[in-house]
Amino acid sequence: MENEFEGGWEMRRLLLGTVCVVSILGGCVDQSTSIQSNNEQTKEINDLKKQIEEISAEKDELLTTLKEERKKLELAMNQQVDNDDYSMMQAKDIDKYPQTLYKSVTFDTDGDGEEEVIELYVNAGKMENGLFAWDDGQSWLLVLKDGEKTYPLFDDYVQMGSIDFTTSRFDKKPGIVMIKAQHSDKIVQKFTYDKNEDGYQKETIYKKENANDQYNQPASYAFFKDAYKLMNAALTTKTLPVLEASEQTLQDSQERRLIIEPIQVDIYKAQGLLEMVAELNKELNVSVDGVIELLNQISSKPPTAEQMNQLKSIYDAFKDVETNDLIIEEENQIHPEIREKLERLKLIP
C-alpha cells in the first residue's frame, strides 16, 4: 500500500515537471518570435531612415547644383553686360568694309601730337541725288585708323536705327563719343585711349536705365556743336539754291524736291542729335520741329510767299551770326548770342 502511494506521487511529480518544462519552452518560443518580429521592424525602420537620408542628400545635392548653375548664369549675364558697357577695343584687321563712307573726321585721340582718322561706314548706297537709300536696317562700322593699325570701335547691324559719332574731351582726355539710336532707345558710349593696353576703352555713359552723369555734359556739348554745324550748313549754303530758284523750278515738284531734300536730310540728322543732347543736358534743349514742318510744306506743294519769307528769315538769322563759342561750358549754357537767335526763330521750347 505504501509502495503504491509512493509510485503515484512520483508520477504526479513527473507530470508537473513536464507541464513546467512545456510552459517554459512555450514562453521561450513566444519570446523568440517577438524578438524576431521586433528585429524585422527595426530593420524596416532603419531601411526607411536610410532611404529618407539618401533622398534628402540627393535633394541637397540638386539644390546645390541649381544654385551653382544660377551663379554661372548670372556671372555670364553680368559679363555680357560688362562686355556691352565696358570693354577694351584692340587693334585688328578689318576683312570687309561696308559699302559707303558715311562720315570722316581727324582728331588726336591718343595724345601723341598726330591726328588719327575716325571713319563711319554704312552698308547703304547713294541715289543719284546724293541721298542714301536706306533699308529697315544697315550694317555699320566705326573704325579708328592710326597709321597701319585699325581699331574697330563698333561693327554690327542696326535694325530701325543709326550710328553717329563726334569727338570731345573727358577730364581733359581726348575721346570719341558714339550714339546708337535704335527704335526709341538711345545709347551713348565713349572711347578713350589706354596707353598700357594700346587700345580704346569703351564705356557706356548713357542709356535710359543707366546714366553716368559725370560725362553727360561733355558729350552733350560735342553733339550740340555737331548738330549746330549741320543746321548752319543746311539753312545757309543748302538753302540758298531754294531762295534763288526760279518760279518754274519751285512749281515743278521733282525739281523742287531735288533742292529741298538735301536741307531736310541735314535737318533730320540735327534733330536726332539735338534730341540726344536734350536727354543728356536739359539746359541745351533746342528743337527744329518748326523748321522740319516748313520744309515738308515747301517740298509737298509749291511754296507760298509767306513760306518763302519764313525760309528767308531763317537763312538770314544763321548767315548773320558767326561765333565759335556756341556754349559757355563753365556756365553750362548756350552762348547768349546764339540763344537769342534760336529764341527769335522759336527753336528753343
Short mmCIF file of C-alpha atoms in Angstrom, two decimals:
data_model
loop_
_atom_site.label_atom_id
_atom_site.label_comp_id
_atom_site.label_asym_id
_atom_site.label_seq_id
_atom_site.Cartn_x
_atom_site.Cartn_y
_atom_site.Cartn_z
CA MET A 1 0.00 0.00 0.00
CA GLU A 2 2.77 2.35 0.83
CA ASN A 3 4.58 1.47 -2.36
CA GLU A 4 1.54 2.33 -4.45
CA PHE A 5 1.23 5.69 -2.82
CA GLU A 6 4.87 6.49 -3.43
CA GLY A 7 4.54 5.43 -7.10
CA GLY A 8 1.53 7.69 -7.63
CA TRP A 9 3.32 10.61 -6.08
CA GLU A 10 6.34 10.17 -8.34
CA MET A 11 4.00 10.05 -11.34
CA ARG A 12 2.38 13.36 -10.32
CA ARG A 13 5.78 14.96 -9.82
CA LEU A 14 6.82 13.83 -13.29
CA LEU A 15 3.66 15.20 -14.86
CA LEU A 16 4.02 18.51 -13.01
CA GLY A 17 7.63 18.81 -14.13
CA THR A 18 6.65 18.10 -17.70
CA VAL A 19 3.98 20.77 -17.58
CA CYS A 20 6.50 23.27 -16.21
CA VAL A 21 9.06 22.44 -18.89
CA VAL A 22 6.42 22.77 -21.63
CA SER A 23 5.28 26.10 -20.17
CA ILE A 24 8.82 27.37 -20.00
CA LEU A 25 9.57 26.23 -23.56
CA GLY A 26 6.33 27.79 -24.79
CA GLY A 27 7.27 31.07 -23.16
CA CYS A 28 10.70 30.95 -24.74
CA VAL A 29 9.20 30.31 -28.21
CA ASP A 30 6.80 33.24 -27.82
CA GLN A 31 9.64 35.47 -26.66
CA SER A 32 11.86 34.39 -29.56
CA THR A 33 9.09 35.11 -32.07
CA SER A 34 8.53 38.52 -30.54
CA ILE A 35 12.22 39.33 -30.66
CA GLN A 36 12.39 38.29 -34.32
CA SER A 37 9.38 40.43 -35.16
CA ASN A 38 10.92 43.41 -33.38
CA ASN A 39 14.19 42.92 -35.24
CA GLU A 40 12.39 42.89 -38.58
CA GLN A 41 10.50 46.10 -37.72
CA THR A 42 13.72 47.75 -36.60
CA LYS A 43 15.37 46.77 -39.88
CA GLU A 44 12.45 48.18 -41.88
CA ILE A 45 12.60 51.41 -39.92
CA ASN A 46 16.33 51.67 -40.42
CA ASP A 47 15.90 51.00 -44.15
CA LEU A 48 13.26 53.74 -44.37
CA LYS A 49 15.51 56.14 -42.48
CA LYS A 50 18.34 55.32 -44.86
CA GLN A 51 16.12 55.94 -47.89
CA ILE A 52 14.96 59.27 -46.44
CA GLU A 53 18.57 60.29 -45.78
CA GLU A 54 19.54 59.34 -49.34
CA ILE A 55 16.60 61.30 -50.79
CA SER A 56 17.49 64.27 -48.58
CA ALA A 57 21.11 64.11 -49.70
CA GLU A 58 20.05 63.93 -53.35
CA LYS A 59 17.76 66.92 -52.78
CA ASP A 60 20.59 68.92 -51.16
CA GLU A 61 22.93 67.99 -53.99
CA LEU A 62 20.31 69.04 -56.56
CA LEU A 63 19.74 72.36 -54.79
CA THR A 64 23.49 72.96 -54.66
CA THR A 65 23.78 72.21 -58.37
CA LEU A 66 20.89 74.56 -59.16
CA LYS A 67 22.49 77.33 -57.09
CA GLU A 68 25.83 76.83 -58.84
CA GLU A 69 24.19 76.87 -62.27
CA ARG A 70 22.28 80.01 -61.33
CA LYS A 71 25.50 81.70 -60.24
CA LYS A 72 27.16 80.70 -63.51
CA LEU A 73 24.22 82.12 -65.48
CA GLU A 74 24.26 85.37 -63.52
CA LEU A 75 28.02 85.66 -63.99
CA ALA A 76 27.66 85.07 -67.73
CA MET A 77 24.91 87.69 -67.93
CA ASN A 78 27.00 90.17 -65.95
CA GLN A 79 29.98 89.52 -68.17
CA GLN A 80 27.79 90.12 -71.20
CA VAL A 81 26.64 93.44 -69.73
CA ASP A 82 30.23 94.31 -68.92
CA ASN A 83 31.26 93.50 -72.49
CA ASP A 84 28.47 95.68 -73.86
CA ASP A 85 29.05 98.57 -71.47
CA TYR A 86 32.75 98.43 -70.58
CA SER A 87 35.45 96.71 -72.61
CA MET A 88 38.80 97.24 -74.30
CA MET A 89 38.80 97.64 -78.08
CA GLN A 90 42.06 96.32 -79.52
CA ALA A 91 43.56 96.85 -82.96
CA LYS A 92 42.77 94.22 -85.56
CA ASP A 93 42.49 93.86 -89.30
CA ILE A 94 39.14 94.53 -90.92
CA ASP A 95 38.25 91.96 -93.56
CA LYS A 96 35.43 93.85 -95.23
CA TYR A 97 34.18 97.42 -95.05
CA PRO A 98 30.52 98.33 -95.52
CA GLN A 99 29.51 99.86 -98.81
CA THR A 100 29.74 103.63 -98.22
CA LEU A 101 31.79 106.07 -96.17
CA TYR A 102 29.21 107.99 -94.14
CA LYS A 103 31.39 110.33 -92.10
CA SER A 104 35.08 111.02 -91.53
CA VAL A 105 36.95 113.29 -89.09
CA THR A 106 40.53 113.65 -87.87
CA PHE A 107 41.36 114.02 -84.18
CA ASP A 108 44.37 113.34 -81.95
CA THR A 109 42.81 110.62 -79.82
CA ASP A 110 45.97 109.22 -78.18
CA GLY A 111 47.75 112.49 -77.36
CA ASP A 112 50.84 111.78 -79.50
CA GLY A 113 50.56 115.06 -81.40
CA GLU A 114 49.37 113.40 -84.61
CA GLU A 115 45.76 113.19 -85.66
CA GLU A 116 44.12 109.82 -86.15
CA VAL A 117 41.37 109.24 -88.73
CA ILE A 118 37.93 108.23 -87.48
CA GLU A 119 35.57 106.87 -90.12
CA LEU A 120 31.98 105.66 -90.08
CA TYR A 121 30.85 103.29 -92.82
CA VAL A 122 27.34 102.07 -93.61
CA ASN A 123 26.11 99.30 -95.85
CA ALA A 124 23.79 101.54 -97.87
CA GLY A 125 24.16 103.00 -101.32
CA LYS A 126 23.57 106.54 -102.53
CA MET A 127 20.98 107.57 -105.07
CA GLU A 128 21.57 109.93 -108.00
CA ASN A 129 20.60 112.91 -105.87
CA GLY A 130 23.29 112.02 -103.33
CA LEU A 131 20.87 110.83 -100.65
CA PHE A 132 21.20 107.42 -99.02
CA ALA A 133 18.88 104.57 -100.00
CA TRP A 134 18.03 103.40 -96.50
CA ASP A 135 16.62 99.97 -95.70
CA ASP A 136 14.93 98.81 -92.47
CA GLY A 137 18.38 98.09 -91.10
CA GLN A 138 22.02 98.54 -92.05
CA SER A 139 25.44 97.25 -91.05
CA TRP A 140 27.60 99.98 -89.52
CA LEU A 141 31.34 100.14 -88.89
CA LEU A 142 33.02 102.81 -86.76
CA VAL A 143 36.78 102.49 -87.15
CA LEU A 144 39.75 104.46 -85.91
CA LYS A 145 42.86 104.41 -88.12
CA ASP A 146 46.27 105.10 -86.59
CA GLY A 147 48.92 104.53 -89.23
CA GLU A 148 48.80 100.86 -90.17
CA LYS A 149 46.61 99.97 -87.18
CA THR A 150 42.82 99.82 -87.37
CA TYR A 151 40.60 99.81 -84.27
CA PRO A 152 37.01 98.71 -84.97
CA LEU A 153 35.03 100.53 -82.27
CA PHE A 154 31.63 99.39 -83.50
CA ASP A 155 30.86 96.74 -86.08
CA ASP A 156 27.29 95.47 -86.09
CA TYR A 157 23.88 95.50 -87.74
CA VAL A 158 21.38 98.10 -86.51
CA GLN A 159 17.70 97.43 -87.12
CA MET A 160 15.49 100.52 -87.49
CA GLY A 161 18.20 102.86 -86.28
CA SER A 162 21.52 104.52 -86.97
CA ILE A 163 25.02 105.25 -85.67
CA ASP A 164 26.68 108.64 -85.34
CA PHE A 165 29.77 109.94 -83.56
CA THR A 166 31.65 113.05 -82.56
CA THR A 167 34.81 113.93 -80.63
CA SER A 168 35.17 115.55 -77.23
CA ARG A 169 37.29 115.67 -74.09
CA PHE A 170 36.58 113.88 -70.84
CA ASP A 171 38.52 115.05 -67.80
CA LYS A 172 40.85 116.80 -70.30
CA LYS A 173 41.43 113.49 -72.08
CA PRO A 174 40.53 113.24 -75.79
CA GLY A 175 37.82 110.79 -76.68
CA ILE A 176 35.28 109.65 -79.24
CA VAL A 177 31.57 109.71 -78.46
CA MET A 178 29.24 107.36 -80.32
CA ILE A 179 25.47 107.43 -80.28
CA LYS A 180 23.41 104.38 -81.23
CA ALA A 181 19.76 105.16 -81.90
CA GLN A 182 17.53 102.12 -82.35
CA HIS A 183 13.75 102.31 -82.30
CA SER A 184 13.06 104.60 -79.32
CA ASP A 185 16.23 103.62 -77.48
CA LYS A 186 19.45 105.61 -77.39
CA ILE A 187 22.85 104.54 -76.08
CA VAL A 188 25.88 106.82 -75.82
CA GLN A 189 29.37 105.34 -75.45
CA LYS A 190 32.77 106.99 -75.14
CA PHE A 191 36.11 105.62 -76.29
CA THR A 192 39.38 106.82 -74.75
CA TYR A 193 42.89 105.60 -75.45
CA ASP A 194 44.65 103.38 -72.90
CA LYS A 195 48.41 103.51 -73.43
CA ASN A 196 49.15 100.45 -71.29
CA GLU A 197 46.70 98.29 -73.23
CA ASP A 198 47.32 100.03 -76.57
CA GLY A 199 43.58 100.01 -77.09
CA TYR A 200 40.48 102.12 -76.67
CA GLN A 201 38.44 101.75 -73.50
CA LYS A 202 34.74 101.62 -74.29
CA GLU A 203 32.35 102.85 -71.62
CA THR A 204 28.59 103.34 -71.80
CA ILE A 205 27.85 106.77 -70.40
CA TYR A 206 24.16 106.97 -71.18
CA LYS A 207 21.21 104.70 -71.70
CA LYS A 208 17.72 105.03 -70.38
CA GLU A 209 18.14 102.70 -67.40
CA ASN A 210 21.68 103.82 -66.54
CA ALA A 211 23.00 107.35 -66.98
CA ASN A 212 26.56 108.22 -65.98
CA ASP A 213 26.04 111.92 -65.19
CA GLN A 214 29.77 112.56 -64.87
CA TYR A 215 30.24 112.55 -68.65
CA ASN A 216 26.82 113.77 -69.80
CA GLN A 217 27.75 117.42 -70.19
CA PRO A 218 30.95 116.92 -72.26
CA ALA A 219 29.07 114.54 -74.55
CA SER A 220 26.14 116.97 -74.88
CA TYR A 221 28.50 119.81 -75.84
CA ALA A 222 30.08 117.74 -78.60
CA PHE A 223 26.74 116.60 -80.03
CA PHE A 224 25.31 120.12 -79.82
CA LYS A 225 28.22 121.51 -81.84
CA ASP A 226 27.78 118.82 -84.49
CA ALA A 227 24.05 119.48 -84.66
CA TYR A 228 24.61 123.23 -84.99
CA LYS A 229 27.09 122.70 -87.83
CA LEU A 230 24.52 120.63 -89.68
CA MET A 231 21.83 123.24 -89.07
CA ASN A 232 24.08 126.09 -90.14
CA ALA A 233 25.14 124.40 -93.38
CA ALA A 234 21.61 123.26 -94.20
CA LEU A 235 19.97 126.61 -93.50
CA THR A 236 22.57 128.74 -95.31
CA THR A 237 24.60 127.02 -98.03
CA LYS A 238 21.95 124.44 -98.94
CA THR A 239 19.01 126.83 -98.50
CA LEU A 240 20.39 129.49 -100.84
CA PRO A 241 19.56 127.49 -104.04
CA VAL A 242 15.93 127.34 -102.89
CA LEU A 243 15.78 131.08 -102.29
CA GLU A 244 17.37 131.75 -105.69
CA ALA A 245 15.26 129.19 -107.55
CA SER A 246 13.02 130.37 -110.35
CA GLU A 247 9.26 130.27 -110.11
CA GLN A 248 9.27 127.50 -112.72
CA THR A 249 11.62 125.36 -110.58
CA LEU A 250 9.51 125.88 -107.45
CA GLN A 251 6.36 124.93 -109.33
CA ASP A 252 7.88 121.67 -110.63
CA SER A 253 7.53 119.04 -107.87
CA GLN A 254 10.55 116.96 -108.93
CA GLU A 255 12.92 119.90 -109.33
CA ARG A 256 11.68 121.42 -106.09
CA ARG A 257 12.35 118.24 -104.14
CA LEU A 258 15.86 117.99 -105.56
CA ILE A 259 16.81 121.27 -103.88
CA ILE A 260 14.74 120.77 -100.71
CA GLU A 261 15.79 117.19 -99.83
CA PRO A 262 19.47 117.98 -99.06
CA ILE A 263 18.27 120.52 -96.50
CA GLN A 264 15.83 118.03 -95.00
CA VAL A 265 18.48 115.30 -94.67
CA ASP A 266 20.80 117.51 -92.61
CA ILE A 267 17.98 118.93 -90.51
CA TYR A 268 16.73 115.43 -89.68
CA LYS A 269 20.27 114.46 -88.66
CA ALA A 270 20.47 117.57 -86.50
CA GLN A 271 17.11 116.74 -84.95
CA GLY A 272 18.34 113.30 -83.87
CA LEU A 273 21.45 114.79 -82.30
CA LEU A 274 19.51 117.56 -80.56
CA GLU A 275 17.10 115.03 -79.06
CA MET A 276 20.07 113.20 -77.60
CA VAL A 277 21.54 116.48 -76.36
CA ALA A 278 18.29 117.30 -74.53
CA GLU A 279 18.35 113.91 -72.80
CA LEU A 280 21.95 114.38 -71.72
CA ASN A 281 21.65 118.03 -70.74
CA LYS A 282 18.31 119.82 -70.30
CA GLU A 283 19.99 123.25 -70.46
CA LEU A 284 20.76 122.74 -74.17
CA ASN A 285 17.23 121.90 -75.26
CA VAL A 286 16.70 123.00 -78.88
CA SER A 287 14.02 121.77 -81.29
CA VAL A 288 13.92 122.05 -85.09
CA ASP A 289 10.37 120.68 -85.41
CA GLY A 290 9.14 124.01 -86.79
CA VAL A 291 11.83 124.08 -89.47
CA ILE A 292 11.07 120.49 -90.45
CA GLU A 293 7.38 121.28 -90.78
CA LEU A 294 8.13 124.31 -93.01
CA LEU A 295 10.46 122.27 -95.25
CA ASN A 296 7.88 119.49 -95.56
CA GLN A 297 5.24 122.01 -96.62
CA ILE A 298 7.52 123.53 -99.26
CA SER A 299 8.52 120.07 -100.51
CA SER A 300 4.97 118.76 -100.84
CA LYS A 301 3.42 121.80 -102.57
CA PRO A 302 4.68 124.91 -104.37
CA PRO A 303 5.61 127.35 -101.59
CA THR A 304 3.57 130.41 -100.80
CA ALA A 305 5.12 133.85 -100.48
CA GLU A 306 4.76 133.64 -96.71
CA GLN A 307 6.60 130.29 -96.56
CA MET A 308 9.44 131.67 -98.68
CA ASN A 309 9.66 134.69 -96.39
CA GLN A 310 9.90 132.40 -93.35
CA LEU A 311 12.69 130.43 -95.01
CA LYS A 312 14.49 133.67 -95.89
CA SER A 313 14.26 134.83 -92.24
CA ILE A 314 15.83 131.57 -91.05
CA TYR A 315 18.55 131.89 -93.68
CA ASP A 316 19.36 135.48 -92.65
CA ALA A 317 19.46 134.61 -88.95
CA PHE A 318 22.00 131.82 -89.42
CA LYS A 319 24.03 133.74 -92.01
CA ASP A 320 24.37 136.89 -89.94
CA VAL A 321 25.53 135.35 -86.67
CA GLU A 322 29.00 133.83 -86.52
CA THR A 323 30.61 132.66 -83.32
CA ASN A 324 32.98 129.86 -82.44
CA ASP A 325 31.76 129.77 -78.87
CA LEU A 326 28.44 128.02 -79.17
CA ILE A 327 28.40 127.01 -75.50
CA ILE A 328 29.77 128.59 -72.34
CA GLU A 329 30.83 125.35 -70.70
CA GLU A 330 31.71 126.95 -67.34
CA GLU A 331 28.08 128.04 -67.03
CA ASN A 332 26.60 125.06 -68.89
CA GLN A 333 24.53 127.23 -71.23
CA ILE A 334 24.20 128.19 -74.88
CA HIS A 335 26.12 131.34 -75.82
CA PRO A 336 23.74 134.33 -75.35
CA GLU A 337 24.09 135.46 -78.98
CA ILE A 338 23.25 132.01 -80.28
CA ARG A 339 20.44 131.60 -77.78
CA GLU A 340 18.89 134.93 -78.82
CA LYS A 341 18.91 133.82 -82.47
CA LEU A 342 17.36 130.43 -81.67
CA GLU A 343 14.68 132.01 -79.49
CA ARG A 344 13.84 134.51 -82.24
CA LEU A 345 13.34 131.58 -84.62
CA LYS A 346 11.28 129.76 -81.96
CA LEU A 347 13.77 126.88 -81.89
CA ILE A 348 14.02 126.84 -78.10
CA PRO A 349 10.90 125.33 -76.48
#
